[in-house]
Amino acid sequence: MTQKARIGKTDLYVNPIGLGTNAVGGHNIYPNLSDETGKAVVRAALDNGINFLDTAYIYGPERSEELIGEVIKERGSRGDVVIATKGAHKFVDGKIVLDNSPAFLRESVENSLRRLQTDYIDLFYIHFPDETTPKDEAVGALARLKEEGKIRAIGVSNFSIEQLRQANADGHVDVLQSEYNLLRRGVEKEILPYCVEQGISFVPYFPLAAGLLAGAYTRETTFADGRSKNPLFQGEEFARNLEKVERVREIAKEKGAEVAHVVLAWYLTVDGIDALIPGAKKPEQVGDTLKTLNVRLSADEIEKISSIFEA
């Protein structure tokens, strides 16, 4: 039986390895996606004991939620599947704008319920902050939806420390999702300590830094996508980052593991992080990611990995 981790102070218990689903129906994010392959990825996750699925309205838009809803329906039972989704984006005159207003968040939850073909959402995030809505009012709207049984837990995503504090003024925030990886550790200064103090679970996205921390690249690797514009992948910084990854590879070899598994295992040792949501484009990638749970890091190894990536 897969060990379950509790998310923050909620009553949600999940496999520490979840599934990020922006490549499941995320046609606006990745080219040439197959909906059937996306559904196969979700099936593979559930069949292998992953019960934490992370999606969002903007993945598609809408299509990721729809595909997950179809898979859940075909299984005939929700079981212990924990579904997280997000809202904040809307189209106005063909352009995407952000809206955290209570009325729009309620509308977003109702629409997500319909697409997911379910009567409750386990974790609903405000995906991005807008510029006008007081964050405690936005979260207050989600608290009312929680009282109504339409959501079970409240999350915010991409919030600054100031926005997070305002959002959590009444103690309603259960989860924060933001970018965090060994090469981007800014949240360690204020955000992670605040989360630990408040019992807020921190869910990192981009944990493998667009593949850089997976150990698959060399100095000769070229990128035709947006990574070529990312400072992490440019010039001497790219070379330095590759050297750091090679030092992790030494630890991984000693354990008979892959670099990615060691990196992901390291995150699970960080206070405040209860679960990870690495993505997958193919069903077989799901089983590979689960090998992370076989990696046990000693206190010395945890410290060594941290020191390799200290600024």
Short mmCIF file of C-alpha atoms in Angstrom, two decimals, residues 13-247:
data_model
loop_
_atom_site.label_atom_id
_atom_site.label_comp_id
_atom_site.label_asym_id
_atom_site.label_seq_id
_atom_site.Cartn_x
_atom_site.Cartn_y
_atom_site.Cartn_z
CA TYR A 13 -3.97 12.50 2.01
CA VAL A 14 -1.99 11.87 -1.15
CA ASN A 15 0.84 9.90 -2.66
CA PRO A 16 3.82 12.26 -2.22
CA ILE A 17 4.33 11.97 -5.99
CA GLY A 18 1.38 13.47 -7.81
CA LEU A 19 0.82 14.27 -11.47
CA GLY A 20 0.96 17.71 -13.04
CA THR A 21 -1.31 17.64 -16.09
CA ASN A 22 -0.47 20.68 -18.21
CA ALA A 23 0.57 18.18 -20.93
CA VAL A 24 -2.80 16.44 -20.64
CA GLY A 25 -4.96 18.47 -23.00
CA GLY A 26 -2.70 21.50 -22.70
CA HIS A 27 -2.81 22.25 -26.41
CA ASN A 28 -2.03 25.92 -25.77
CA ILE A 29 1.16 24.93 -23.93
CA TYR A 30 2.59 22.04 -25.95
CA PRO A 31 2.29 21.39 -29.69
CA ASN A 32 0.93 18.17 -31.17
CA LEU A 33 -0.58 16.70 -28.04
CA SER A 34 -2.86 13.69 -28.32
CA ASP A 35 -5.93 13.67 -26.11
CA GLU A 36 -5.89 9.87 -26.02
CA THR A 37 -2.27 9.85 -24.89
CA GLY A 38 -3.15 12.41 -22.25
CA LYS A 39 -5.93 10.20 -20.91
CA ALA A 40 -3.53 7.24 -20.95
CA VAL A 41 -1.12 9.26 -18.79
CA VAL A 42 -3.88 9.90 -16.23
CA ARG A 43 -4.90 6.24 -16.28
CA ALA A 44 -1.28 5.17 -15.77
CA ALA A 45 -0.97 7.53 -12.80
CA LEU A 46 -4.09 6.21 -11.11
CA ASP A 47 -3.20 2.57 -11.87
CA ASN A 48 0.22 3.06 -10.27
CA GLY A 49 -1.09 4.53 -7.04
CA ILE A 50 -0.82 8.23 -7.82
CA ASN A 51 -3.98 9.82 -6.47
CA PHE A 52 -3.09 13.54 -6.63
CA LEU A 53 -3.93 15.17 -9.98
CA ASP A 54 -3.10 18.83 -10.56
CA THR A 55 -4.81 20.68 -13.41
CA ALA A 56 -6.14 24.15 -14.28
CA TYR A 57 -8.72 25.88 -16.44
CA ILE A 58 -5.99 27.47 -18.57
CA TYR A 59 -4.51 24.10 -19.57
CA GLY A 60 -6.20 23.78 -22.93
CA PRO A 61 -7.98 26.00 -22.01
CA GLU A 62 -10.54 23.70 -20.36
CA ARG A 63 -9.40 20.53 -22.12
CA SER A 64 -7.21 19.16 -19.32
CA GLU A 65 -10.09 19.28 -16.85
CA GLU A 66 -12.39 17.65 -19.39
CA LEU A 67 -10.00 14.76 -20.07
CA ILE A 68 -9.46 14.11 -16.36
CA GLY A 69 -13.22 14.16 -15.88
CA GLU A 70 -13.63 11.57 -18.64
CA VAL A 71 -11.05 9.24 -17.07
CA ILE A 72 -12.60 9.53 -13.62
CA LYS A 73 -16.06 8.84 -15.06
CA GLU A 74 -14.92 5.76 -16.98
CA ARG A 75 -13.47 4.32 -13.76
CA GLY A 76 -16.91 4.51 -12.23
CA SER A 77 -15.73 5.80 -8.87
CA ARG A 78 -13.84 8.77 -7.57
CA GLY A 79 -12.26 6.58 -4.89
CA ASP A 80 -9.50 8.44 -3.06
CA VAL A 81 -8.50 10.56 -6.05
CA VAL A 82 -7.57 14.09 -4.97
CA ILE A 83 -8.18 16.61 -7.74
CA ALA A 84 -6.62 20.07 -7.63
CA THR A 85 -7.53 22.70 -10.19
CA LYS A 86 -7.07 26.42 -10.60
CA GLY A 87 -8.87 29.48 -11.90
CA ALA A 88 -8.19 33.19 -12.47
CA HIS A 89 -7.88 33.51 -16.24
CA LYS A 90 -10.66 34.66 -18.53
CA PHE A 91 -10.89 35.89 -22.09
CA VAL A 92 -12.04 39.45 -22.72
CA ASP A 93 -12.15 40.57 -26.36
CA GLY A 94 -9.86 37.71 -27.26
CA LYS A 95 -7.26 38.60 -24.63
CA ILE A 96 -6.49 36.78 -21.40
CA VAL A 97 -7.02 38.81 -18.24
CA LEU A 98 -6.83 37.84 -14.56
CA ASP A 99 -9.84 38.04 -12.26
CA ASN A 100 -9.87 37.15 -8.55
CA SER A 101 -13.26 38.67 -7.81
CA PRO A 102 -15.58 36.57 -5.63
CA ALA A 103 -18.18 36.35 -8.40
CA PHE A 104 -15.67 35.13 -10.97
CA LEU A 105 -14.11 32.60 -8.59
CA ARG A 106 -17.54 31.14 -7.87
CA GLU A 107 -18.21 30.93 -11.60
CA SER A 108 -14.80 29.29 -12.12
CA VAL A 109 -15.50 26.63 -9.50
CA GLU A 110 -18.92 25.86 -10.98
CA ASN A 111 -17.45 25.53 -14.48
CA SER A 112 -14.61 23.32 -13.27
CA LEU A 113 -17.09 21.05 -11.48
CA ARG A 114 -18.95 20.63 -14.77
CA ARG A 115 -15.83 19.90 -16.82
CA LEU A 116 -14.48 17.47 -14.22
CA GLN A 117 -17.90 15.79 -13.98
CA THR A 118 -17.81 15.82 -10.20
CA ASP A 119 -19.74 17.47 -7.39
CA TYR A 120 -16.71 18.60 -5.39
CA ILE A 121 -13.14 19.74 -6.00
CA ASP A 122 -10.58 18.68 -3.42
CA LEU A 123 -8.27 21.68 -3.80
CA PHE A 124 -9.07 24.87 -5.69
CA TYR A 125 -6.36 27.46 -6.28
CA ILE A 126 -6.47 31.08 -7.30
CA HIS A 127 -4.03 30.53 -10.17
CA PHE A 128 -2.53 34.04 -10.36
CA PRO A 129 -3.20 37.23 -8.41
CA ASP A 130 -5.00 40.03 -10.18
CA GLU A 131 -4.14 43.68 -9.55
CA THR A 132 -7.34 44.87 -7.89
CA THR A 133 -9.11 42.28 -5.73
CA PRO A 134 -8.14 42.26 -2.03
CA LYS A 135 -6.74 38.79 -1.52
CA ASP A 136 -8.60 38.15 1.74
CA GLU A 137 -11.87 38.85 -0.09
CA ALA A 138 -10.93 36.43 -2.86
CA VAL A 139 -10.05 33.69 -0.39
CA GLY A 140 -13.18 34.52 1.60
CA ALA A 141 -15.24 33.62 -1.46
CA LEU A 142 -13.49 30.24 -1.62
CA ALA A 143 -14.11 29.76 2.11
CA ARG A 144 -17.85 30.10 1.44
CA LEU A 145 -17.60 27.55 -1.36
CA LYS A 146 -15.80 25.26 1.09
CA GLU A 147 -18.66 25.66 3.57
CA GLU A 148 -21.05 24.68 0.78
CA GLY A 149 -19.07 21.49 0.13
CA LYS A 150 -18.05 22.44 -3.40
CA ILE A 151 -14.35 22.53 -2.52
CA ARG A 152 -12.46 20.83 0.31
CA ALA A 153 -9.32 22.95 0.53
CA ILE A 154 -8.15 26.40 -0.56
CA GLY A 155 -4.98 27.22 -2.45
CA VAL A 156 -3.27 30.22 -3.97
CA SER A 157 -0.59 30.15 -6.64
CA ASN A 158 2.14 32.57 -7.69
CA PHE A 159 1.44 34.90 -4.77
CA SER A 160 4.15 37.11 -3.29
CA ILE A 161 4.74 36.98 0.46
CA GLU A 162 2.69 40.15 0.90
CA GLN A 163 -0.21 38.76 -1.15
CA LEU A 164 0.01 35.46 0.71
CA ARG A 165 -0.19 37.17 4.09
CA GLN A 166 -3.24 39.15 2.99
CA ALA A 167 -4.86 36.07 1.49
CA ASN A 168 -4.32 34.18 4.74
CA ALA A 169 -5.56 36.98 7.00
CA ASP A 170 -8.33 34.71 8.33
CA GLY A 171 -6.25 31.53 8.24
CA HIS A 172 -8.11 30.00 5.29
CA VAL A 173 -5.19 29.26 2.96
CA ASP A 174 -4.23 25.58 2.94
CA VAL A 175 -1.76 25.38 0.05
CA LEU A 176 0.60 27.64 -1.89
CA GLN A 177 1.89 26.60 -5.30
CA SER A 178 4.82 28.52 -6.74
CA GLU A 179 8.00 28.01 -8.73
CA TYR A 180 10.77 26.40 -6.73
CA ASN A 181 13.73 24.27 -7.61
CA LEU A 182 17.37 23.89 -6.63
CA LEU A 183 18.33 26.57 -9.14
CA ARG A 184 15.54 28.98 -8.10
CA ARG A 185 15.44 29.06 -4.33
CA GLY A 186 14.06 32.52 -3.61
CA VAL A 187 11.02 31.23 -1.70
CA GLU A 188 13.32 29.87 1.01
CA LYS A 189 13.88 33.37 2.39
CA GLU A 190 10.36 34.34 3.50
CA ILE A 191 7.67 32.29 1.79
CA LEU A 192 8.64 28.78 2.91
CA PRO A 193 9.18 29.81 6.56
CA TYR A 194 5.77 31.54 6.56
CA CYS A 195 4.14 28.43 5.11
CA VAL A 196 5.69 26.22 7.79
CA GLU A 197 4.65 28.65 10.53
CA GLN A 198 1.05 28.76 9.25
CA GLY A 199 0.65 25.07 8.42
CA ILE A 200 0.38 25.87 4.70
CA SER A 201 1.61 23.14 2.38
CA PHE A 202 3.98 24.33 -0.35
CA VAL A 203 3.67 22.61 -3.73
CA PRO A 204 6.55 23.51 -6.08
CA TYR A 205 6.18 23.66 -9.82
CA PHE A 206 9.06 23.39 -12.33
CA PRO A 207 10.91 21.18 -9.81
CA LEU A 208 13.26 19.91 -12.52
CA ALA A 209 13.85 23.39 -14.04
CA ALA A 210 12.51 22.52 -17.50
CA GLY A 211 14.57 19.33 -17.52
CA LEU A 212 17.88 20.88 -16.54
CA LEU A 213 17.84 19.15 -13.15
CA ALA A 214 16.92 15.80 -14.71
CA GLY A 215 20.51 15.35 -15.86
CA ALA A 216 19.74 14.77 -19.53
CA TYR A 217 21.56 17.77 -21.06
CA THR A 218 25.17 18.47 -22.02
CA ARG A 219 26.98 21.61 -23.19
CA GLU A 220 26.27 20.52 -26.76
CA THR A 221 22.51 20.40 -26.23
CA THR A 222 20.60 23.03 -28.19
CA PHE A 223 17.05 24.20 -27.57
CA ALA A 224 14.56 25.35 -30.16
CA ASP A 225 11.90 26.33 -27.63
CA GLY A 226 11.62 28.99 -24.92
CA ARG A 227 14.42 27.44 -22.88
CA SER A 228 16.95 29.14 -25.14
CA LYS A 229 15.79 32.48 -23.68
CA ASN A 230 15.95 31.28 -20.06
CA PRO A 231 19.09 32.55 -18.27
CA LEU A 232 19.53 29.11 -16.69
CA PHE A 233 20.24 27.74 -20.18
CA GLN A 234 22.53 30.49 -21.42
CA GLY A 235 26.31 30.68 -21.70
CA GLU A 236 28.42 30.29 -18.61
CA GLU A 237 25.44 29.97 -16.31
CA PHE A 238 24.30 26.93 -18.28
CA ALA A 239 27.81 25.46 -17.97
CA ARG A 240 27.89 26.09 -14.21
CA ASN A 241 24.46 24.51 -13.79
CA LEU A 242 25.54 21.43 -15.70
CA GLU A 243 28.55 21.10 -13.38
CA LYS A 244 26.23 21.19 -10.37
CA VAL A 245 24.04 18.52 -11.90
CA GLU A 246 27.10 16.32 -12.44
CA ARG A 247 27.88 16.52 -8.74
#
